[in-house]
Amino acid sequence: MGLQCGIVGLPNVGKSTLFNCLSNAKAQAANFPFCTIEPNVGVITVPDERLQKLAEIVHPGRIVPTTVEIVDIAGLVKGASKGEGLGNQFLANIRETDAIIHVLRCFDDENVTHVDGSVDPVRDKEIIDTELQIKDLDTIENRLRRVEKVAQMGGDQNAKTEYAVLLAYKEALQQGRSARTVTFEKKEEQQAARNLFLLTAKPVLYVCNVDEGSAVTGNAYVEAVREAIKDEHADLLVVAARTEADIAELETYEERQMFLQDVGLTESGSNRLIKAAYSLLNLETFITAGEMEVKAWTYRKGWKAPQCAGVIHTDFEKGFIRAEVIKYEDYIHYGSEAAVREAGKLNVEGKEYVVQDGDIMHFRFNV
């Protein structure tokens, strides 16, 4: 679907190390600011244990997982909204992404320089928030100058709606709150808000980069971040990027699992981060299963059957007749499609069916 998450943060917080764990692309990870100048893009496979379990039943020719794009964006510094450091480039790159993975340094290490001289993830978060908020406020004020007169004349309902949305955002931003903290009840307002493409309206996942000893339980830095974001409608994930880099170097799955067990984890932070990024983009997966392949397909949460059919081919959506749906749990329980049919667990759904994550789909169409 071409959707991207951008990894952002101050210099030297572990962005590139984390990116390298996620992708085969090797961003330069060095102990100085701006070592990642051009955004690095990695197409990351989304881990999905369901595909392997289905393959053990179907014995397909291949397994095809779904993917998400991750972009490692150059580190930002104070004053970026006015062009300091690589600010203009940073802001342009982040505007092109659909969601933000904000990496915060939550570990002490005298050998890793901090751009502001001390470790304080809440302060670091606020630096980036402020720069993005300043840029958004500039966008809002420019738009207000164009819309205000039309809205106050009263004849254009769309202008009035947009004007109200702009004022709500302006008030929040002037108070130091990001646009994502503002919610709108009316569909017209929600659409007007989306049309502004504000930087601080993008969904965000805060990744607390900790030392190995804090990978399971977190630490005081993590708790400070958790408290700071409680009203933001944002998620938080704890990852030890340096430990993840060590895991990524291991050759076999068994070696990696043993390492995880030693640390006290059941799943790597990389896997958890990829899944969280996928969810952050409001994406889910339906599956097709046959002798040729077991394949995961990405769709937007809330899509109906014809839209999902269109993910496979536009003709499937244009000529949609019906969808045959098997729940993943039923497929695993009964052990074959034939057995599911015999048990009456195969459902035939029409155009209004809202596809659920993990649905195994077969589309009937006529063009």
Protein backbone atom coordinates (compact mmCIF):
# COMPACT_ATOMS: atom_id res chain seq x y z
CA MET A 1 0.00 0.00 0.00
CA GLY A 2 3.05 2.25 0.02
CA LEU A 3 2.61 3.38 3.62
CA GLN A 4 5.61 4.53 5.64
CA CYS A 5 6.62 4.98 9.26
CA GLY A 6 9.42 7.49 9.85
CA ILE A 7 11.94 6.88 12.66
CA VAL A 8 12.77 10.25 14.25
CA GLY A 9 14.67 11.51 17.26
CA LEU A 10 17.58 13.65 18.37
CA PRO A 11 21.07 12.66 17.18
CA ASN A 12 22.66 9.68 18.96
CA VAL A 13 19.53 8.23 20.55
CA GLY A 14 19.79 4.91 18.67
CA LYS A 15 17.65 5.54 15.60
CA SER A 16 20.03 4.09 13.06
CA THR A 17 21.00 1.18 15.29
CA LEU A 18 17.31 0.35 15.60
CA PHE A 19 16.75 0.76 11.87
CA ASN A 20 19.63 -1.59 11.13
CA CYS A 21 17.99 -4.22 13.34
CA LEU A 22 14.78 -3.91 11.34
CA SER A 23 16.16 -3.81 7.85
CA ASN A 24 18.80 -5.41 5.66
CA ALA A 25 19.68 -1.86 4.61
CA LYS A 26 22.65 -0.73 6.73
CA ALA A 27 22.37 2.90 7.80
CA GLN A 28 25.65 4.26 9.12
CA ALA A 29 25.55 4.12 12.93
CA ALA A 30 28.27 6.39 14.32
CA ASN A 31 28.80 8.35 17.51
CA PHE A 32 28.27 11.82 16.04
CA PRO A 33 25.26 13.86 14.83
CA PHE A 34 23.95 13.72 11.25
CA CYS A 35 25.61 10.43 10.28
CA THR A 36 22.31 9.60 8.56
CA ILE A 37 21.85 12.49 6.13
CA GLU A 38 19.68 10.96 3.43
CA PRO A 39 16.63 9.05 4.67
CA ASN A 40 17.19 5.31 4.55
CA VAL A 41 14.19 3.27 3.50
CA GLY A 42 13.72 -0.35 4.51
CA VAL A 43 10.91 -2.63 3.36
CA ILE A 44 10.31 -4.69 6.48
CA THR A 45 8.55 -8.05 6.65
CA VAL A 46 5.74 -8.06 9.21
CA PRO A 47 6.13 -11.14 11.46
CA ASP A 48 2.97 -13.27 11.39
CA GLU A 49 3.06 -16.70 12.98
CA ARG A 50 -0.32 -17.54 11.44
CA LEU A 51 1.19 -17.92 7.97
CA GLN A 52 3.54 -20.69 9.05
CA LYS A 53 0.79 -22.58 10.85
CA LEU A 54 -1.46 -22.39 7.79
CA ALA A 55 1.43 -23.53 5.57
CA GLU A 56 1.83 -26.63 7.71
CA ILE A 57 -1.76 -27.53 6.76
CA VAL A 58 -1.88 -26.35 3.14
CA HIS A 59 1.72 -27.18 2.06
CA PRO A 60 1.91 -24.26 -0.40
CA GLY A 61 4.66 -23.60 -2.91
CA ARG A 62 5.64 -20.46 -0.99
CA ILE A 63 4.76 -18.21 1.94
CA VAL A 64 4.38 -14.48 1.23
CA PRO A 65 4.20 -12.19 4.29
CA THR A 66 3.09 -8.59 4.16
CA THR A 67 5.46 -5.64 4.56
CA VAL A 68 5.70 -2.10 5.89
CA GLU A 69 8.17 0.63 4.93
CA ILE A 70 10.37 2.15 7.63
CA VAL A 71 12.31 5.38 6.95
CA ASP A 72 15.32 6.37 9.05
CA ILE A 73 15.32 10.18 9.03
CA ALA A 74 18.31 12.39 9.92
CA GLY A 75 18.49 13.57 13.56
CA LEU A 76 16.80 16.83 14.45
CA VAL A 77 18.15 19.59 16.72
CA LYS A 78 16.65 22.60 18.47
CA GLY A 79 15.79 25.31 15.96
CA ALA A 80 14.92 22.88 13.15
CA SER A 81 11.67 24.72 12.41
CA LYS A 82 13.83 27.73 11.48
CA GLY A 83 16.27 25.66 9.43
CA GLU A 84 18.89 24.84 12.09
CA GLY A 85 20.96 21.70 11.52
CA LEU A 86 19.18 19.59 8.94
CA GLY A 87 15.82 20.99 10.01
CA ASN A 88 14.26 21.81 6.65
CA GLN A 89 15.20 18.41 5.26
CA PHE A 90 14.00 16.66 8.41
CA LEU A 91 10.62 18.36 8.29
CA ALA A 92 10.18 17.65 4.58
CA ASN A 93 11.01 13.97 5.09
CA ILE A 94 8.69 13.53 8.05
CA ARG A 95 5.82 15.22 6.19
CA GLU A 96 5.97 12.44 3.59
CA THR A 97 5.51 9.65 6.17
CA ASP A 98 2.17 8.33 7.43
CA ALA A 99 3.18 7.75 11.05
CA ILE A 100 6.07 8.51 13.41
CA ILE A 101 8.30 6.20 15.45
CA HIS A 102 9.89 8.59 17.95
CA VAL A 103 13.03 7.09 19.52
CA LEU A 104 14.04 8.40 22.95
CA ARG A 105 17.30 7.69 24.73
CA CYS A 106 16.50 6.04 28.06
CA PHE A 107 19.93 4.71 28.98
CA ASP A 108 23.11 6.07 30.58
CA ASP A 109 26.42 5.59 28.76
CA GLU A 110 29.30 8.03 29.12
CA ASN A 111 30.79 6.67 25.89
CA VAL A 112 27.83 7.83 23.79
CA THR A 113 27.66 11.59 23.42
CA HIS A 114 24.31 13.31 24.01
CA VAL A 115 23.72 16.37 21.85
CA ASP A 116 22.46 18.33 24.91
CA GLY A 117 25.02 16.96 27.36
CA SER A 118 22.74 14.88 29.61
CA VAL A 119 20.12 12.12 29.43
CA ASP A 120 16.55 13.40 29.76
CA PRO A 121 14.08 11.69 27.40
CA VAL A 122 11.14 13.94 28.35
CA ARG A 123 13.20 17.04 27.51
CA ASP A 124 14.32 15.39 24.25
CA LYS A 125 10.72 14.57 23.37
CA GLU A 126 9.66 18.15 24.05
CA ILE A 127 12.43 19.53 21.80
CA ILE A 128 11.14 17.61 18.80
CA ASP A 129 7.50 18.24 19.75
CA THR A 130 8.18 21.98 19.93
CA GLU A 131 9.86 22.10 16.53
CA LEU A 132 7.00 20.21 14.89
CA GLN A 133 4.40 22.30 16.72
CA ILE A 134 6.04 25.55 15.56
CA LYS A 135 5.93 24.33 11.98
CA ASP A 136 2.27 23.29 12.35
CA LEU A 137 1.36 26.63 13.93
CA ASP A 138 2.91 28.39 10.95
CA THR A 139 0.79 26.21 8.64
CA ILE A 140 -2.36 26.97 10.67
CA GLU A 141 -1.81 30.73 10.74
CA ASN A 142 -1.16 30.88 7.00
CA ARG A 143 -4.33 28.92 6.35
CA LEU A 144 -6.37 31.07 8.75
CA ARG A 145 -5.46 34.21 6.83
CA ARG A 146 -6.95 32.67 3.69
CA VAL A 147 -10.09 31.21 5.28
CA GLU A 148 -11.10 33.71 7.96
CA LYS A 149 -12.91 36.28 5.79
CA VAL A 150 -14.84 33.67 3.81
CA ALA A 151 -15.90 31.87 6.99
CA GLN A 152 -17.05 35.03 8.75
CA MET A 153 -19.20 36.06 5.77
CA GLY A 154 -21.26 32.96 6.58
CA GLY A 155 -22.13 31.71 3.12
CA ASP A 156 -19.60 28.88 2.80
CA GLN A 157 -20.27 26.05 5.26
CA ASN A 158 -17.04 24.26 4.38
CA ALA A 159 -15.05 27.39 5.15
CA LYS A 160 -16.84 27.77 8.49
CA THR A 161 -16.04 24.16 9.38
CA GLU A 162 -12.40 24.54 8.41
CA TYR A 163 -12.17 27.82 10.33
CA ALA A 164 -13.45 26.14 13.52
CA VAL A 165 -10.95 23.30 13.10
CA LEU A 166 -8.09 25.73 12.53
CA LEU A 167 -8.97 27.69 15.67
CA ALA A 168 -9.13 24.50 17.76
CA TYR A 169 -5.72 23.43 16.50
CA LYS A 170 -4.25 26.91 16.98
CA GLU A 171 -5.35 26.98 20.62
CA ALA A 172 -3.83 23.55 21.31
CA LEU A 173 -0.54 24.35 19.58
CA GLN A 174 -0.19 27.68 21.39
CA GLN A 175 -0.58 25.73 24.64
CA GLY A 176 2.26 23.42 23.64
CA ARG A 177 -0.01 20.48 22.80
CA SER A 178 0.32 18.45 19.60
CA ALA A 179 -2.52 18.34 17.07
CA ARG A 180 -3.16 14.64 17.82
CA THR A 181 -4.49 15.64 21.26
CA VAL A 182 -7.44 17.46 19.60
CA THR A 183 -10.46 15.35 18.65
CA PHE A 184 -13.46 16.28 16.52
CA GLU A 185 -16.94 14.72 16.69
CA LYS A 186 -18.38 15.70 13.32
CA LYS A 187 -17.31 13.91 10.13
CA GLU A 188 -16.97 17.21 8.31
CA GLU A 189 -14.55 18.47 10.96
CA GLN A 190 -12.59 15.22 10.88
CA GLN A 191 -12.19 15.49 7.11
CA ALA A 192 -11.14 19.14 7.34
CA ALA A 193 -8.56 18.15 9.96
CA ARG A 194 -7.14 15.39 7.75
CA ASN A 195 -6.84 17.78 4.82
CA LEU A 196 -4.38 19.94 6.77
CA PHE A 197 -1.72 17.18 6.92
CA LEU A 198 -0.24 18.51 10.15
CA LEU A 199 3.02 17.00 11.38
CA THR A 200 1.84 16.64 14.98
CA ALA A 201 -1.45 15.05 13.91
CA LYS A 202 0.36 11.93 12.66
CA PRO A 203 -0.01 8.84 14.86
CA VAL A 204 3.10 8.29 16.98
CA LEU A 205 4.79 5.39 18.73
CA TYR A 206 7.36 6.34 21.37
CA VAL A 207 10.23 3.85 21.50
CA CYS A 208 12.24 4.01 24.71
CA ASN A 209 15.75 2.80 23.90
CA VAL A 210 17.08 1.23 27.12
CA ASP A 211 20.10 -0.77 28.27
CA GLU A 212 19.94 -4.58 28.26
CA GLY A 213 19.16 -4.76 31.98
CA SER A 214 16.02 -2.65 31.47
CA ALA A 215 14.75 -4.46 28.36
CA VAL A 216 12.07 -6.37 30.28
CA THR A 217 11.09 -4.08 33.15
CA GLY A 218 11.93 -0.63 31.81
CA ASN A 219 13.44 2.01 34.11
CA ALA A 220 12.81 5.42 35.65
CA TYR A 221 13.38 7.16 32.30
CA VAL A 222 10.66 5.00 30.71
CA GLU A 223 8.19 5.78 33.49
CA ALA A 224 8.87 9.51 33.06
CA VAL A 225 8.07 9.22 29.35
CA ARG A 226 4.95 7.18 30.07
CA GLU A 227 3.69 9.93 32.39
CA ALA A 228 4.55 12.65 29.86
CA ILE A 229 2.52 11.08 27.02
CA LYS A 230 -0.53 9.91 28.99
CA ASP A 231 -2.86 12.46 27.32
CA GLU A 232 -1.42 12.15 23.80
CA HIS A 233 -3.29 9.16 22.33
CA ALA A 234 0.14 7.61 21.67
CA ASP A 235 1.66 4.19 22.32
CA LEU A 236 4.95 3.32 24.03
CA LEU A 237 7.37 0.45 23.42
CA VAL A 238 10.52 -0.48 25.36
CA VAL A 239 13.43 -1.76 23.23
CA ALA A 240 17.14 -2.29 23.92
CA ALA A 241 18.52 -1.36 20.49
CA ARG A 242 22.09 -2.45 21.18
CA THR A 243 20.88 -5.84 22.41
CA GLU A 244 18.66 -6.13 19.32
CA ALA A 245 21.73 -5.45 17.17
CA ASP A 246 23.53 -8.34 18.89
CA ILE A 247 20.54 -10.63 18.30
CA ALA A 248 20.38 -9.64 14.63
CA GLU A 249 23.99 -10.80 14.17
CA LEU A 250 23.18 -14.38 15.21
CA GLU A 251 22.93 -16.87 12.37
CA THR A 252 20.07 -19.18 13.37
CA TYR A 253 16.57 -18.83 14.80
CA GLU A 254 17.52 -21.17 17.66
CA GLU A 255 20.49 -18.99 18.64
CA ARG A 256 18.33 -15.89 18.62
CA GLN A 257 15.67 -17.55 20.79
CA MET A 258 18.29 -18.67 23.31
CA PHE A 259 19.64 -15.12 23.49
CA LEU A 260 16.14 -13.77 24.08
CA GLN A 261 15.52 -16.28 26.85
CA ASP A 262 18.78 -15.27 28.53
CA VAL A 263 17.66 -11.65 28.49
CA GLY A 264 14.17 -12.59 29.72
CA LEU A 265 12.20 -11.80 26.57
CA THR A 266 9.77 -14.03 24.66
CA GLU A 267 9.91 -12.00 21.44
CA SER A 268 12.52 -9.68 20.00
CA GLY A 269 12.00 -5.94 20.26
CA SER A 270 12.40 -5.74 16.49
CA ASN A 271 9.40 -8.00 15.94
CA ARG A 272 7.34 -6.11 18.50
CA LEU A 273 8.28 -2.82 16.90
CA ILE A 274 7.37 -3.96 13.38
CA LYS A 275 3.98 -5.21 14.59
CA ALA A 276 3.41 -1.97 16.50
CA ALA A 277 4.32 0.09 13.42
CA TYR A 278 1.87 -1.92 11.32
CA SER A 279 -0.87 -1.31 13.88
CA LEU A 280 0.11 2.36 14.16
CA LEU A 281 -0.72 2.76 10.47
CA ASN A 282 -4.18 1.33 11.23
CA LEU A 283 -3.42 -1.72 9.10
CA GLU A 284 -4.63 -5.30 9.40
CA THR A 285 -4.09 -8.50 7.44
CA PHE A 286 -6.34 -10.90 5.57
CA ILE A 287 -4.96 -14.14 4.17
CA THR A 288 -5.37 -16.22 1.03
CA ALA A 289 -4.39 -19.89 1.30
CA GLY A 290 -3.95 -22.39 -1.53
CA GLU A 291 -1.54 -24.87 -3.04
CA MET A 292 0.37 -22.13 -4.87
CA GLU A 293 0.91 -19.86 -1.88
CA VAL A 294 -0.18 -18.75 1.57
CA LYS A 295 -0.16 -14.97 1.36
CA ALA A 296 -0.85 -12.07 3.70
CA TRP A 297 -2.57 -8.99 2.28
CA THR A 298 -2.58 -5.55 3.90
CA TYR A 299 -5.77 -3.49 4.25
CA ARG A 300 -7.03 -0.55 6.27
CA LYS A 301 -8.89 -1.50 9.43
CA GLY A 302 -12.62 -1.12 8.82
CA TRP A 303 -12.54 -1.88 5.09
CA LYS A 304 -15.35 -3.92 3.60
CA ALA A 305 -15.00 -7.04 1.47
CA PRO A 306 -15.02 -5.35 -1.97
CA GLN A 307 -12.26 -2.93 -0.93
CA CYS A 308 -10.13 -5.82 0.29
CA ALA A 309 -10.80 -7.71 -2.93
CA GLY A 310 -9.40 -4.68 -4.75
CA VAL A 311 -6.12 -5.08 -2.88
CA ILE A 312 -5.55 -8.29 -4.85
CA HIS A 313 -6.74 -6.87 -8.18
CA THR A 314 -8.94 -3.94 -9.17
CA ASP A 315 -11.13 -6.30 -11.24
CA PHE A 316 -11.96 -8.23 -8.06
CA GLU A 317 -13.49 -5.08 -6.58
CA LYS A 318 -15.26 -3.95 -9.76
CA GLY A 319 -16.90 -7.32 -10.32
CA PHE A 320 -17.31 -8.35 -6.68
CA ILE A 321 -20.06 -10.91 -6.11
CA ARG A 322 -19.34 -12.37 -2.69
CA ALA A 323 -16.57 -13.40 -0.33
CA GLU A 324 -16.10 -16.84 1.21
CA VAL A 325 -14.63 -16.32 4.68
CA ILE A 326 -13.02 -18.75 7.10
CA LYS A 327 -11.88 -17.59 10.51
CA TYR A 328 -8.24 -18.41 11.16
CA GLU A 329 -9.05 -20.25 14.41
CA ASP A 330 -11.58 -22.46 12.60
CA TYR A 331 -9.10 -23.33 9.83
CA ILE A 332 -6.51 -24.39 12.42
CA HIS A 333 -9.07 -26.27 14.50
CA TYR A 334 -10.60 -28.31 11.65
CA GLY A 335 -7.36 -28.78 9.75
CA SER A 336 -8.51 -28.19 6.15
CA GLU A 337 -10.88 -26.09 4.06
CA ALA A 338 -12.98 -29.17 3.29
CA ALA A 339 -13.40 -29.92 6.99
CA VAL A 340 -14.37 -26.31 7.67
CA ARG A 341 -17.05 -26.52 4.96
CA GLU A 342 -18.41 -29.79 6.38
CA ALA A 343 -18.62 -28.20 9.83
CA GLY A 344 -20.60 -25.27 8.41
CA LYS A 345 -17.93 -22.79 9.46
CA LEU A 346 -17.36 -21.25 6.03
CA ASN A 347 -19.34 -18.02 5.81
CA VAL A 348 -20.54 -16.39 2.60
CA GLU A 349 -20.45 -12.61 2.95
CA GLY A 350 -21.66 -9.73 0.78
CA LYS A 351 -20.59 -6.20 0.02
CA GLU A 352 -21.23 -4.87 3.53
CA TYR A 353 -19.04 -7.37 5.34
CA VAL A 354 -16.28 -5.66 7.37
CA VAL A 355 -13.17 -7.79 7.03
CA GLN A 356 -11.52 -8.88 10.28
CA ASP A 357 -7.81 -9.33 10.95
CA GLY A 358 -6.75 -12.88 10.11
CA ASP A 359 -9.77 -13.71 7.93
CA ILE A 360 -8.95 -16.30 5.27
CA MET A 361 -10.68 -15.00 2.14
CA HIS A 362 -11.72 -16.30 -1.24
CA PHE A 363 -13.39 -13.75 -3.52
CA ARG A 364 -15.96 -14.53 -6.20
CA PHE A 365 -16.21 -11.92 -8.95
CA ASN A 366 -17.39 -11.40 -12.50
CA VAL A 367 -16.04 -8.76 -14.88
